Coordinates of C-alpha atoms and ligand atoms in Angstrom, one line a residue:
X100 CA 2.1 -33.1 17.1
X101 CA 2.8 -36.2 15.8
X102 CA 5.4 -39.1 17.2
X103 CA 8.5 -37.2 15.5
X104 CA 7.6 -34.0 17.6
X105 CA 6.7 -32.8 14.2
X106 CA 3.4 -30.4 13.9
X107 CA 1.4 -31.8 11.1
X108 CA -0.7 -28.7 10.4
X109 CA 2.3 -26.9 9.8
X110 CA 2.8 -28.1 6.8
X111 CA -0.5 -26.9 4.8
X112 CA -0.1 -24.4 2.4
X113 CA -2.5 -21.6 1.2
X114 CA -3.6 -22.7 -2.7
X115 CA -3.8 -19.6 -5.0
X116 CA -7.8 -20.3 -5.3
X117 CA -7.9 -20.5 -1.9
X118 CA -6.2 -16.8 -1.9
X119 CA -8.3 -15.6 -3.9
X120 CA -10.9 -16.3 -2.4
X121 CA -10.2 -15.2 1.1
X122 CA -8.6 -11.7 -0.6
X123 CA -11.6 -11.1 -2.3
X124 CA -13.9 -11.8 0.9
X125 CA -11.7 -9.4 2.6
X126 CA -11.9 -6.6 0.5
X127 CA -15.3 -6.5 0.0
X128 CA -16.1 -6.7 4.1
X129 CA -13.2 -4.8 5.4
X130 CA -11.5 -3.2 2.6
X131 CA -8.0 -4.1 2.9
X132 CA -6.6 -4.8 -0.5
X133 CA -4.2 -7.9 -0.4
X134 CA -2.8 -8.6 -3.8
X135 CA -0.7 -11.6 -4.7
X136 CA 2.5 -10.5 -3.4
X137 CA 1.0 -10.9 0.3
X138 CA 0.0 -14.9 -0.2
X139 CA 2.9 -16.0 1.5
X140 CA 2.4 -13.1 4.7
X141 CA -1.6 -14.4 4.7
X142 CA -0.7 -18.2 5.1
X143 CA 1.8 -17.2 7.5
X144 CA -0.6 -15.4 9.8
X145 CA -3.6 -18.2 9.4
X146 CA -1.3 -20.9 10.4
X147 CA -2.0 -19.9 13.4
X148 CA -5.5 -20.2 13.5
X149 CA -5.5 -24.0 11.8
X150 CA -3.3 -25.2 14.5
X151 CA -5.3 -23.8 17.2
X152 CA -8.6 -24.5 15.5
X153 CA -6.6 -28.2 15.3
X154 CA -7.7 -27.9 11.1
X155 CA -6.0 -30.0 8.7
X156 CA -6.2 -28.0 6.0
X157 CA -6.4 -23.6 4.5
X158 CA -9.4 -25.1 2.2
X159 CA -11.2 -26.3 5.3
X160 CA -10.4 -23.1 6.6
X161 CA -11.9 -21.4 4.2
X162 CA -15.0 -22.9 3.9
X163 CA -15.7 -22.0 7.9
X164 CA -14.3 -18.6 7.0
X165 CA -16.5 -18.0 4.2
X166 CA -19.6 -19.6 5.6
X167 CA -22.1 -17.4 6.9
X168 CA -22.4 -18.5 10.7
X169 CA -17.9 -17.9 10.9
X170 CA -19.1 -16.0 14.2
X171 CA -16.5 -15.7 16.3
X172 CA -13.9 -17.2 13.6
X173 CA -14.6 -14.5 11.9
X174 CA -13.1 -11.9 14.6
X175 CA -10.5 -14.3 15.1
X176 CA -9.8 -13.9 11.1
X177 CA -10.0 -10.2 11.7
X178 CA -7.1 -10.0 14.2
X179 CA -5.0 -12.3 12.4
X180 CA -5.1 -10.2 8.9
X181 CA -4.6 -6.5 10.4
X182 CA -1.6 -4.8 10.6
X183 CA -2.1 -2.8 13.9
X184 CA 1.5 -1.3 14.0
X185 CA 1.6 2.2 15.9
X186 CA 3.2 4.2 18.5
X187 CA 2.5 7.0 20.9
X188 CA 3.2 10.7 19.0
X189 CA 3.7 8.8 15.8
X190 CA 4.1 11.4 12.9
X191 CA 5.0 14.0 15.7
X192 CA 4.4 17.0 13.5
X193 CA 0.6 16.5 13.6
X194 CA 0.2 16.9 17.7
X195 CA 2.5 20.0 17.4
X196 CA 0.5 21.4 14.4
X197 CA -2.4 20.5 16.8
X198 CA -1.4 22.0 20.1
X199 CA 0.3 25.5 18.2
X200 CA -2.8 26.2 16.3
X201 CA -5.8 23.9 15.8
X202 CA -7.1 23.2 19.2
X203 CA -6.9 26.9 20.2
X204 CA -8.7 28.0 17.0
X205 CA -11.3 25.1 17.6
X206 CA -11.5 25.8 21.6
X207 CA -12.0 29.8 20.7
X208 CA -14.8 28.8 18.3
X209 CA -16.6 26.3 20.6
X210 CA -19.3 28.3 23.4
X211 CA -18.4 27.5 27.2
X212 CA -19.0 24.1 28.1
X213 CA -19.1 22.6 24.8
X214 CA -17.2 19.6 24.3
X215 CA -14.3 19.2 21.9
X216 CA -14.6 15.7 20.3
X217 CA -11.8 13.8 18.2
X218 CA -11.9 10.3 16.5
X219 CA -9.2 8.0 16.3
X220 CA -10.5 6.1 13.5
X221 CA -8.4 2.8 13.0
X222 CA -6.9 2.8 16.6
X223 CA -5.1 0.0 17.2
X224 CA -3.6 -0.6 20.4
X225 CA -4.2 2.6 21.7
X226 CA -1.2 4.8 21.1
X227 CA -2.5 7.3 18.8
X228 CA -6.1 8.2 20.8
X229 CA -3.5 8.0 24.2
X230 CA -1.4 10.5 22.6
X231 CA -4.7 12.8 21.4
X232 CA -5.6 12.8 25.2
X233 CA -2.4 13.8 26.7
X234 CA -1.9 16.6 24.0
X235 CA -6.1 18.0 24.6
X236 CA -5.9 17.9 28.3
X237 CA -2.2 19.7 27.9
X238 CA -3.6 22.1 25.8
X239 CA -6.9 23.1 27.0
X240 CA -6.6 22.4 30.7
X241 CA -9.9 22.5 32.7
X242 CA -10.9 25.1 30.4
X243 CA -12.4 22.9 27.6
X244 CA -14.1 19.8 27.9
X245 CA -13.2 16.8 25.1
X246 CA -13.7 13.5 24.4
X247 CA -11.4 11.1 22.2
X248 CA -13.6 8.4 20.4
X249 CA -11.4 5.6 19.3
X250 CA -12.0 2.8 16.9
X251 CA -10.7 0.0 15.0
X252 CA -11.7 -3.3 13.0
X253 CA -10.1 -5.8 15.4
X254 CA -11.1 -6.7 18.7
X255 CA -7.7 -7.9 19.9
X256 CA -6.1 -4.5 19.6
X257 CA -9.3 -2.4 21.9
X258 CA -9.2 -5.3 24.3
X259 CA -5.0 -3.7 24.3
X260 CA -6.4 -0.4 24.4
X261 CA -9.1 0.1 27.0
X262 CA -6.7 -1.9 29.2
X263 CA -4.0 0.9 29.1
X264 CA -0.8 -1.4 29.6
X265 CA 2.2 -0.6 27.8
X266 CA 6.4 -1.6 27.9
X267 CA 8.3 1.2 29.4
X268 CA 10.4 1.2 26.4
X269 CA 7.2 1.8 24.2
X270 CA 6.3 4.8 25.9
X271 CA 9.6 6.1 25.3
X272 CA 8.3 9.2 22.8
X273 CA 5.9 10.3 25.2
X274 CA 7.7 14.0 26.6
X275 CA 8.9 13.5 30.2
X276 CA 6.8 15.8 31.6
X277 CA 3.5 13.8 29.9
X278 CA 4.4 10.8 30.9
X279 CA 4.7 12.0 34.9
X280 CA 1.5 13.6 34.6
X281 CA -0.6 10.6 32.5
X282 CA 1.2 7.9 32.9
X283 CA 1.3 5.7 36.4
X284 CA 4.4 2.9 36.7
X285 CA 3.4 -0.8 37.9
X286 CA 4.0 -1.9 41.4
X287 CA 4.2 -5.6 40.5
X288 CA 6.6 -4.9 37.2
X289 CA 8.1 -1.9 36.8
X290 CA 9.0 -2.1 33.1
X291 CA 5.0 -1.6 32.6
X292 CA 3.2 1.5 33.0
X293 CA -0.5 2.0 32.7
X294 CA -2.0 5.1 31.5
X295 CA -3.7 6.9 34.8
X296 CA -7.4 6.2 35.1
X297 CA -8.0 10.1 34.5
X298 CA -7.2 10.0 30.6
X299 CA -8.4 6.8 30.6
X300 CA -11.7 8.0 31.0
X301 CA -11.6 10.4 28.6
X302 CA -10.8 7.5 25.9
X303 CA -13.8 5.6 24.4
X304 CA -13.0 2.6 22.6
X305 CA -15.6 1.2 20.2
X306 CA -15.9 -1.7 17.4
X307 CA -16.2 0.0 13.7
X308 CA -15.3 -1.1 10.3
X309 CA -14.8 2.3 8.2
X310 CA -16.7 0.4 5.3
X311 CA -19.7 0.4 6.7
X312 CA -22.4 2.7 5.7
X313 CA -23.7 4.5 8.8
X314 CA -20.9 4.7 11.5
X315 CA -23.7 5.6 14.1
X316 CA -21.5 8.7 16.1
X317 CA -24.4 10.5 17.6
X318 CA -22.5 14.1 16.9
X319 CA -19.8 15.5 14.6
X320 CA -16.2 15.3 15.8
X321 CA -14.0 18.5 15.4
X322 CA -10.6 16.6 13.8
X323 CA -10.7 13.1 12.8
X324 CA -7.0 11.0 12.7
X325 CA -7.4 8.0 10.2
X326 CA -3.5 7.4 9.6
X327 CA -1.8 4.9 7.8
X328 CA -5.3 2.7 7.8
X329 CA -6.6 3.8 3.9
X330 CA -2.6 2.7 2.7
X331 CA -4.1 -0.8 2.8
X332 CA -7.2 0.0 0.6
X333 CA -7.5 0.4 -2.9
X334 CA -8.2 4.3 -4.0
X335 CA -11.4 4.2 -4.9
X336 CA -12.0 2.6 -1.5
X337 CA -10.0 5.6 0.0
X338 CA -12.1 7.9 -1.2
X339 CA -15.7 6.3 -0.5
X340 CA -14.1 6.1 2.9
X341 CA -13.0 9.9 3.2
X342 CA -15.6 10.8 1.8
X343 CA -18.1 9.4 4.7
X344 CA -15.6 10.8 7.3
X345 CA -16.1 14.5 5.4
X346 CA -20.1 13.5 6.8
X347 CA -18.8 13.2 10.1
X348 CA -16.7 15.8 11.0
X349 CA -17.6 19.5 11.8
X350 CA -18.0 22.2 9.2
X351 CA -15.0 23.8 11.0
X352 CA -13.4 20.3 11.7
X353 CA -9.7 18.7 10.7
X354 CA -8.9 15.3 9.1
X355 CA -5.4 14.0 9.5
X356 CA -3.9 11.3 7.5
X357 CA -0.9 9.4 7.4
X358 CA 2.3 10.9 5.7
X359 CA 2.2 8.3 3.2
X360 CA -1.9 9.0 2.3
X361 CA -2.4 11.7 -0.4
X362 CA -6.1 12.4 -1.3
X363 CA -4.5 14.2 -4.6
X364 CA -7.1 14.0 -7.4
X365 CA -9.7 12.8 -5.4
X366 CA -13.2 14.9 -5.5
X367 CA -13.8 15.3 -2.0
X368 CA -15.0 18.7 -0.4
X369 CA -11.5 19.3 1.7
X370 CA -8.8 21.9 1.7
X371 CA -5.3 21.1 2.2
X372 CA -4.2 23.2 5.8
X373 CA -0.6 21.6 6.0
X374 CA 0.7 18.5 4.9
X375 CA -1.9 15.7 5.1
X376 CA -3.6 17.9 7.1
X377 CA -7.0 19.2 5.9
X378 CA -10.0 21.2 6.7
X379 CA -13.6 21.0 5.0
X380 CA -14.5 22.7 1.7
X381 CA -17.5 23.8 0.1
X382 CA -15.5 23.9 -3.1
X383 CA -13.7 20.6 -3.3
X384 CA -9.9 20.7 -3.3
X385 CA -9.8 24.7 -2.8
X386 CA -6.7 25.5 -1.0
X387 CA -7.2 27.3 2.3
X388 CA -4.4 29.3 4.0
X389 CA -1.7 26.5 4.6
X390 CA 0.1 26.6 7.9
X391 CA 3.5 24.5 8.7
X392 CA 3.3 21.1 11.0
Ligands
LIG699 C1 -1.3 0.4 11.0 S1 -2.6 0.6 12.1 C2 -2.5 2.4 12.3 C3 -2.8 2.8 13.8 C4 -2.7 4.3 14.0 N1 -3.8 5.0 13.3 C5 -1.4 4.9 13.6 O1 -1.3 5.6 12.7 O2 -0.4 4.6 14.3 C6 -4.0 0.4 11.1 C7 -5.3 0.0 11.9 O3 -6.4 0.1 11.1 C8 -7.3 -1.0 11.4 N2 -8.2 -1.2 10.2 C9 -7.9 -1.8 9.0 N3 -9.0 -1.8 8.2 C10 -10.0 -1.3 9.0 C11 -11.4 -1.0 8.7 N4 -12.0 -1.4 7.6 N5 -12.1 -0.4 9.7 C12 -11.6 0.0 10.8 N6 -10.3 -0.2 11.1 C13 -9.5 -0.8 10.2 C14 -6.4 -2.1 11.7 O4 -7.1 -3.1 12.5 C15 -5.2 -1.5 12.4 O5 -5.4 -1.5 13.8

């Protein structure tokens, strides 16, 4: 600050080469498309990091940025750039669609003992792979076994996630009944609730950027979520990244996107089941039979 109580570093601005140059580095390492329009949201959200960085300056920014030892500016850059906005049973049609008819079909396909295994891919804060584990363990009781793998880009958001936390008001589309069962209420403030160590542990939270080549899960997962995550990618990017998904999930396996996320025209070996709902294909883009959500 300087003697006027004014903050000096807030008055740097974000130069259109400067923009380019940071848009460009983050589409090619994390794929999210940021055209001109978003300058003014990008500067906004770095401000942040100059003043605590104490930098005078976006091009000095840059340069650390774009070096190649950034190290842990670089995650830093990474938080500040996502959009991580989610909530628990967001897009409520796809847990009902999942509960009605998926899991049983999956859970009646699956031999005794084997585990049922779904991917949150782009995760956020933890409301969508929360929500997965309330509706399996629901669903298939002690019957079935399952695990929920859950990933995102930013650290900021799993460090939110594997610590369970959440406002009471944000759990607010959670059914009653779920939230008794899953959900435990803090002694010290009781407009927090924590979700009970049980589904916790059924919940594991892991570092992955969906551009990268190999995304190292050991087995295939039986229905993959990746909503509203590719809306922030260009479509070519969509598909490379759908397309390496399709490699990870089971032959018999169901990939949910976002309501806004068509794959329409894309060649990619997937059947439409229900509204951006869709099941593997040997014959890309061969309707199966389609079922409601
Ligand atoms: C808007 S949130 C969606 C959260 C949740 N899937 C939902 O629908 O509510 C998008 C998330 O995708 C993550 N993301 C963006 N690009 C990514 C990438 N290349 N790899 C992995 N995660 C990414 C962001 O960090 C953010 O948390």
């Amino acid at each position: 600050m300087s003697a006027t109580g004014r903050d000096d570093l807030g008055g740097a601005t974000l130069s259109p080469e400067d923009f380019e140059r940071l848009s460009a580095f983050i589409e090619a390492r994390f794929g999210i498309h940021a055209g001109p329009a978003k300058r003014v949201l990008l500067e906004t959200r770095l401000r942040k990091r100059l003043r605590a960085l104490r930098m005078g300056s976006f091009e000095q920014y840059c340069a650390q940025v774009l070096s190649a030892g950034a190290g842990g500016e670089l995650a830093e850059f990474v938080d500040a750039i996502t959009t991580n906005k989610t909530d628990f049973f967001r897009e409520p049609g796809h847990f009902d669609l999942l509960s009605r008819r998926l899991l049983p079909e999956l859970a009646a396909r699956r031999s005794p003992g084997e585990e049922l295994r779904v991917w949150s891919a782009g995760c956020s804060t933890g409301e969508e792979p929360y929500t997965l584990a309330m509706v399996l363990a629901d669903t298939l009781g002690d019957a079935t076994r399952f695990r929920v793998v859950a990933t995102d880009l930013s650290r900021r958001v799993l460090r939110h996630a594997a610590a369970g936390l959440y406002r009471d008001d944000q759990v607010q589309p959670v059914p009653l009944e779920l939230r008794r069962r899953f959900l435990e209420r803090s002694l010290e403030n009781p407009d927090v609730v924590r979700v009970g160590p049980a589904l916790r542990g059924r919940v594991t939270f892991r570092l992955l950027n969906l551009l990268d080549e190999n995304y190292g899960h050991d087995r295939p997962f039986d229905a993959i979520f990746c909503r509203n995550v590719l809306i922030y990618f260009r479509r070519e990017t969509q598909r490379e990244v759908i397309a390496r998904l399709c490699r990870t999930l089971a032959r018999d396996g169901f990939l949910f996107l976002g309501h806004s996320e068509s794959i329409n025209g894309m060649d990619l070996p997937l059947a439409q089941i229900a509204p951006t709902v869709y099941t593997r294909s040997e014959a890309p883009g061969a309707p199966r039979s389609r079922v409601g959500t």
